XYZ file of C-alpha atoms in Angstrom:
390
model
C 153.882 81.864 65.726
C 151.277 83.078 68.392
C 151.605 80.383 70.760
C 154.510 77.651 71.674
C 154.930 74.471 72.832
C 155.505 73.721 76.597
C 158.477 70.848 78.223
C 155.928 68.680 79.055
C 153.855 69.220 75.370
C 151.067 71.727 76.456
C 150.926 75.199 75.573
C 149.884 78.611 77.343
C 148.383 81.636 75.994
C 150.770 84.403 74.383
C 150.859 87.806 75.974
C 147.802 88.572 74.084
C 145.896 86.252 76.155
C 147.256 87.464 79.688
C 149.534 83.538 79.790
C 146.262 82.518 82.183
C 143.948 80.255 79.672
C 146.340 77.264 78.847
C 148.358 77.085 82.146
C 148.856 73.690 83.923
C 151.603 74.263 86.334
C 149.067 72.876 89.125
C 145.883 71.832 89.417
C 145.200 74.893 91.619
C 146.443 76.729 89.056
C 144.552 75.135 86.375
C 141.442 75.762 87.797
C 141.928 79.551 88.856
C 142.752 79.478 84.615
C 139.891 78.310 84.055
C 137.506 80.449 85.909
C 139.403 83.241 84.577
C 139.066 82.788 81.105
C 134.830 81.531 81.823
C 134.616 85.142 83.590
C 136.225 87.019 80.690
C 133.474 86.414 78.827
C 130.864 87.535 81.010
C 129.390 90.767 81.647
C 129.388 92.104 85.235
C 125.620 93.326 85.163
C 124.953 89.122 84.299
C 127.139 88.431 87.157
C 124.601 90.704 89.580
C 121.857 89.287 88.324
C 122.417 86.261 89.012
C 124.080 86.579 92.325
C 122.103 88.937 93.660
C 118.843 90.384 91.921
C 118.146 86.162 90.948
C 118.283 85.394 94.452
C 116.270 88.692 96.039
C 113.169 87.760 93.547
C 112.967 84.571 94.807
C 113.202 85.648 98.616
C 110.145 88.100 97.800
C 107.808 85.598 95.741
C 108.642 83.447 98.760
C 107.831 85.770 101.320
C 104.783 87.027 99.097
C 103.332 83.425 97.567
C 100.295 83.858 99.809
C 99.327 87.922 98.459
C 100.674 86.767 94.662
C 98.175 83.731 95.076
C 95.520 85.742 96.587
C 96.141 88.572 93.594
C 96.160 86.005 90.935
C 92.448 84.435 92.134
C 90.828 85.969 89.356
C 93.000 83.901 86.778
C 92.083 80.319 88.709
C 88.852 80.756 90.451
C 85.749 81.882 89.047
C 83.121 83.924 90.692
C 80.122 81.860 92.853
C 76.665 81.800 91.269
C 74.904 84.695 92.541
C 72.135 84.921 94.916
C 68.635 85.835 94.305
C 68.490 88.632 96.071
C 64.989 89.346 97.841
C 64.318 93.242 98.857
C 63.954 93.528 102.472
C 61.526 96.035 103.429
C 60.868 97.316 106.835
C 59.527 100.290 109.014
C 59.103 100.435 112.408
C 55.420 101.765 111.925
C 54.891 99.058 109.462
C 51.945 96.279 110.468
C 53.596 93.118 109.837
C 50.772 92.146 107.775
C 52.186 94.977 105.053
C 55.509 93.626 105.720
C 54.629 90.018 104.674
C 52.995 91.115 101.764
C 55.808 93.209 100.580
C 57.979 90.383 100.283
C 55.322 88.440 98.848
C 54.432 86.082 101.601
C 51.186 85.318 103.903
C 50.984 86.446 107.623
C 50.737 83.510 110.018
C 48.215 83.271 112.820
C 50.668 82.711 115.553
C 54.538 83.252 115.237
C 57.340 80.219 114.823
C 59.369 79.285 117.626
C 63.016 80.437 116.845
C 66.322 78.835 118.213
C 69.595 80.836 117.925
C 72.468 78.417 117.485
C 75.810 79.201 117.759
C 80.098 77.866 118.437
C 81.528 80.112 121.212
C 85.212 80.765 121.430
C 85.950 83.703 123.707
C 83.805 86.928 122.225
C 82.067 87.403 125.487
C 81.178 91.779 123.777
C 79.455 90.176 121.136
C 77.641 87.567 122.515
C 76.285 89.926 124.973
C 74.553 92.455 121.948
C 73.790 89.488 119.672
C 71.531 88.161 122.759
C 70.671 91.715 123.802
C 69.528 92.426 120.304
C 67.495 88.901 119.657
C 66.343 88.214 123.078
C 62.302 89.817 122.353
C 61.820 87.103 119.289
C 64.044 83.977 120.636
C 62.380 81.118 121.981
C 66.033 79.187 123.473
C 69.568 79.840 123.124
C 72.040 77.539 122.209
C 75.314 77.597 122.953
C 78.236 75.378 122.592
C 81.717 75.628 123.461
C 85.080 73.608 123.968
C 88.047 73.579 125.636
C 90.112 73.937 122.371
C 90.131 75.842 119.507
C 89.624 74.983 115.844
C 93.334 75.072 115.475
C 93.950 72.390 118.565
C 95.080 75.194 120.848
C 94.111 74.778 124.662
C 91.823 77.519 126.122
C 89.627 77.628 128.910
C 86.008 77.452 129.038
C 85.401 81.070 128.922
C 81.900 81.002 128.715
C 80.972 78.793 131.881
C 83.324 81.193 133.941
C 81.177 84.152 132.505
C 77.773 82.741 132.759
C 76.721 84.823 135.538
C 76.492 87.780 133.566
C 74.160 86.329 130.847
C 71.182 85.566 133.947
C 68.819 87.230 131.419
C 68.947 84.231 129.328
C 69.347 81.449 131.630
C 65.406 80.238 131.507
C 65.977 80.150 127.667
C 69.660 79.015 127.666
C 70.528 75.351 126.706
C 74.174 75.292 127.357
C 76.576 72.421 126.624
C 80.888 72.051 126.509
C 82.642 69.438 124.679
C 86.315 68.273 124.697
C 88.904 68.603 122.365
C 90.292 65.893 120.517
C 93.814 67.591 120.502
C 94.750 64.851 117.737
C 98.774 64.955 117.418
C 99.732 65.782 113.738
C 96.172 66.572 112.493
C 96.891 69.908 110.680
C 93.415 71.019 109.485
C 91.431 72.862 111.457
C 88.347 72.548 109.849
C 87.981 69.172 111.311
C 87.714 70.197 114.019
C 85.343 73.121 113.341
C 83.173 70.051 111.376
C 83.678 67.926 115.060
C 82.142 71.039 117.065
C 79.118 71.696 114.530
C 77.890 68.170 114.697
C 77.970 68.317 118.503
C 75.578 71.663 118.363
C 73.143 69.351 116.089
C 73.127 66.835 119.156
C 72.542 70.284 121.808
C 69.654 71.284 119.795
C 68.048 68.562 119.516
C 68.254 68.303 123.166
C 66.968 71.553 123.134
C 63.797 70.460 122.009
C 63.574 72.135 118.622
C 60.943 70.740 115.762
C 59.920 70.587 112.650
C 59.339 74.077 111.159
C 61.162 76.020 114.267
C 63.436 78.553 112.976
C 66.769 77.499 113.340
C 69.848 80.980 113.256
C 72.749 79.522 112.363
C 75.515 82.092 112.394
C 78.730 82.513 114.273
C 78.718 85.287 117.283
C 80.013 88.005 115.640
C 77.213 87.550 112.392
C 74.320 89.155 114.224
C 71.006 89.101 112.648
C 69.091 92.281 113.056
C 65.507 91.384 115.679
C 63.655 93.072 113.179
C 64.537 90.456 110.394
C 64.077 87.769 112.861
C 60.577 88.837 113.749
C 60.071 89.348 110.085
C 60.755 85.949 109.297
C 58.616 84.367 112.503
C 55.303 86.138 111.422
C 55.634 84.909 107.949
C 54.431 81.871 106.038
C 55.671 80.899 102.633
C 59.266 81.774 103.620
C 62.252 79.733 101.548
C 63.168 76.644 103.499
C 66.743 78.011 103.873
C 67.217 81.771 103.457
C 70.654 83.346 103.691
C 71.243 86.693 104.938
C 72.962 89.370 103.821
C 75.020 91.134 106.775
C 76.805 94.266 106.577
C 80.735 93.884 107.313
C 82.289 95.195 109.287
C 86.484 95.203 110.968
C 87.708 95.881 114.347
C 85.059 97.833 115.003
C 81.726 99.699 113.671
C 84.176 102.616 112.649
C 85.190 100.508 109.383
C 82.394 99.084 107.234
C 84.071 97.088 104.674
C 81.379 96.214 102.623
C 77.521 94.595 102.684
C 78.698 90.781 101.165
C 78.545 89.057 104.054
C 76.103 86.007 103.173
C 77.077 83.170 105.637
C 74.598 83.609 108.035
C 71.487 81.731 107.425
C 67.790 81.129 108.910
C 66.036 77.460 108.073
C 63.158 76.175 108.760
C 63.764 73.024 110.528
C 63.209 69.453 108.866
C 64.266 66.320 111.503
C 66.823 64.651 109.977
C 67.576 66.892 107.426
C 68.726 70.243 108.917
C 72.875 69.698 109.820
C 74.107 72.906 111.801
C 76.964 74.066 108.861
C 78.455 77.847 108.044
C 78.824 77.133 103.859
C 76.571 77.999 101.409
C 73.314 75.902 101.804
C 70.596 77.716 99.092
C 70.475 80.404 96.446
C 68.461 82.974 98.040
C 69.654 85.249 100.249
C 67.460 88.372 102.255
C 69.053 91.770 101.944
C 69.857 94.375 104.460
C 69.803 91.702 107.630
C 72.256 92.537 110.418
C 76.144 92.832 110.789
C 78.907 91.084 110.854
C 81.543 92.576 112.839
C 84.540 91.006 112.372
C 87.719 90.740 115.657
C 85.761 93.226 117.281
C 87.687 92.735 120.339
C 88.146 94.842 123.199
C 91.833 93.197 124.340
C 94.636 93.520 121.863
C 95.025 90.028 123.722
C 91.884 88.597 122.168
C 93.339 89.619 118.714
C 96.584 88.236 118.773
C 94.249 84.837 120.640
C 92.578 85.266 117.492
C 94.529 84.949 115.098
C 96.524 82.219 116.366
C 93.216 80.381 117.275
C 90.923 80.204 113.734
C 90.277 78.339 111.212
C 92.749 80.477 108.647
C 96.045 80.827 111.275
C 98.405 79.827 107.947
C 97.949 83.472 107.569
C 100.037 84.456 110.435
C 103.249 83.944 108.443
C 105.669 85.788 110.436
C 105.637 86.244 114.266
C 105.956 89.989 114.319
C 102.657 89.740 113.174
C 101.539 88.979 117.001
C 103.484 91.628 118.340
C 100.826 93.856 120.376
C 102.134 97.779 119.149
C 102.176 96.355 115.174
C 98.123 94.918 116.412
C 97.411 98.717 118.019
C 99.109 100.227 114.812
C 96.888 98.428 112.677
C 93.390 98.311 114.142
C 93.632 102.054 114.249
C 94.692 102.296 110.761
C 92.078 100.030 109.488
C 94.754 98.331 107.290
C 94.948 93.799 107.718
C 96.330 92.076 110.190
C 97.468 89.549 108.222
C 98.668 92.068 105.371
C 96.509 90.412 102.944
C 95.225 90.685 99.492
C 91.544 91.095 99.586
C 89.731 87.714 98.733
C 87.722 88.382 95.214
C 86.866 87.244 92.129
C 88.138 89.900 89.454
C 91.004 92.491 89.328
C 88.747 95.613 89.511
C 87.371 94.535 93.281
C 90.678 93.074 94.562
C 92.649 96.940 93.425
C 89.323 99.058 94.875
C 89.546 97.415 98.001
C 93.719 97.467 98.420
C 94.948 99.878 101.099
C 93.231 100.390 104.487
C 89.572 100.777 105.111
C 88.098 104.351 105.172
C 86.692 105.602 108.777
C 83.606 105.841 108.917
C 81.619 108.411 111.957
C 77.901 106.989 111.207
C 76.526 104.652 114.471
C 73.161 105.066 112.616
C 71.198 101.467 111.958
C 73.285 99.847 114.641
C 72.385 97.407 117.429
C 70.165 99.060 120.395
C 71.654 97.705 123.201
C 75.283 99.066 122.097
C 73.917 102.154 121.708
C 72.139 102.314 124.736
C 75.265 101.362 126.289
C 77.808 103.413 124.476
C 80.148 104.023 126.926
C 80.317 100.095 128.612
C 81.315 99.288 124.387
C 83.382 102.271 122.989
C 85.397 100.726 121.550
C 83.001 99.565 119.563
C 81.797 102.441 117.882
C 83.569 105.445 115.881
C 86.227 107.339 117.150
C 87.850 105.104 119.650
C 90.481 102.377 118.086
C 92.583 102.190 120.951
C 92.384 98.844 122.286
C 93.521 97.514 126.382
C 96.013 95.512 126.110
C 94.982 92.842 128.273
């Protein structure tokens, strides 16, 4: 017989079993048995898989949820409704009275009042060439800022300790600061982005705007060109809320990423209607209207500031991300900060815009005053990525 019978009536494996499978001389012993025999019967490429492909697959989709997610969009999110696009033409030999009928609308006898609204955080640059570029056709600016940031971070008031240099405004300027709430376990920042924007409704109303004023409402860095605001001032019969279409831009004017910037908007005011808000408020949206440069910062400071401070910092998901030779690396690269998946709506635009941004060496169609002060903002245009670092 094959097998026999053990003193204390159990049995053991024969030689042809190795003597490990039935052994109970301890329970140490039993157990190593047991293993044994379960690990006979198991392949060795199994036992990597599980032990270490299995658990390397998990590590990346963890480290990667946010780009799978982001890739995926397409599969869980469909497309907005598209705009109705109106043609924007313009010439600067052009009487505005050809202009207006172009687009299909009357010219007015006199022009609307316009008010320029915006949240500042610390993008003193930009503030200065959105104002520079808007300051022939604005009737009062209107800015608001507070001592924290969407995100419930501390800063300073940055634009109080600049105001001296923005003197060319200060007859039009309407300035006002609010607090932060710095509410203790209130993770969404977007409250208090929703906090701020309410306060700006109370600043321009104390402004003095009224009914039928042109009201900008666009952060600082979404800079309507002064030609599309005069446009819009001489004409009657314009939509009650008209979007604008803004050419996009990162880091600098070096990488245009593409024209679908549509955030910005221009409204004709209505008391008690018109709420200051950066969402999508009508269908129709003007083509062609300004940029949008986007952490166009001179500071790799303001970057890293930046990305810690708005309204999407879940994307900062590792802290290397902050550190100030990976920021340099990048901006000059024209790759993401937050090594991203592009945000779209099908798998043909998410793959054409993977990869870093092409360089660009056109400073055609840009604002005047950076142009006319090329050197002050170089790092603004083409050409010159490196950033200070503080």
């Amino acid at each position: 017989m094959w097998w026999m019978m053990g003193e204390n009536g159990g049995h053991y494996c024969s030689k042809k079993s190795d003597d490990l499978c039935g052994t109970q001389e301890s329970d140490r012993g039993f157990g190593i048995s047991r293993l044994c025999c379960i690990l006979r019967g198991v392949d060795l490429k199994s036992v990597l898989f599980l032990l270490v492909i299995m658990p390397m697959c998990v590590l990346g989709v963890y480290i990667n949820a946010l780009k799978i997610s982001y890739f995926l969009r397409p599969l869980w999110e469909s497309p907005p409704k598209p705009f109705h696009e109106i043609p924007h033409y313009h010439h600067e030999n052009a009487s505005m009275e050809s202009l207006c009928k172009l687009h299909g609308w009357r010219t007015r006898e006199y022009p609307r009042r316009v008010y320029d609204a915006v949240l500042f955080s610390t993008e003193v640059e930009l503030l200065t060439i959105r104002w520079k570029e808007l300051y022939p056709y604005v009737t009062q600016f209107v800015l608001l800022e507070s001592n924290s940031t969407f995100t419930g971070l501390p800063k300073p008031l940055v634009f109080a300790g600049h105001r001296d240099e923005f003197k060319f405004i200060e007859p039009r300027l309407t300035y006002g600061s609010i607090g932060g709430r710095f509410k203790k376990g209130e993770k969404n920042p977007f409250y208090e982005e929703a906090y701020q924007r309410i306060a700006l409704d109370q600043l321009l109303r104390i402004a003095g705007i009224t009914d039928d004023d042109l009201l900008i409402m666009s952060d600082v860095d979404e800079i309507p060109s002064r030609h599309t605001i005069n446009l819009l001032r001489w004409c009657d019969d314009i939509p009650q809320i008209l979007h604008l279409r803004l050419k996009n831009y990162l880091y600098s004017f070096e990488f245009p990423v593409d024209d679908k910037s549509w955030r910005a908007s221009v409204h004709r005011y209505q008391t008690g209607k018109t709420r200051y808000a950066h969402y999508r408020q009508s269908d129709v949206i003007l083509a062609d209207s300004g940029w949008h440069c986007s952490f166009c910062f001179r500071r790799i400071s303001e970057f890293v500031f930046k990305m810690k401070a708005y309204s999407h910092y879940d994307r900062v998901r590792f802290a290397h991300y902050l550190n100030p030779k990976r920021v340099q690396r990048v901006i000059c690269s024209g790759a993401d900060l937050f090594d991203m998946i592009p945000e779209e709506y099908t798998f043909k635009d998410i793959i054409g815009k993977m990869g870093p941004i092409p360089h660009s060496y056109s400073a055609v169609h840009l604002p005047a005053y950076l142009l006319e002060n090329a050197e002050r903002y170089k790092f603004l245009l083409p050409g010159n990525c490196l950033r200070d670092e503080e």
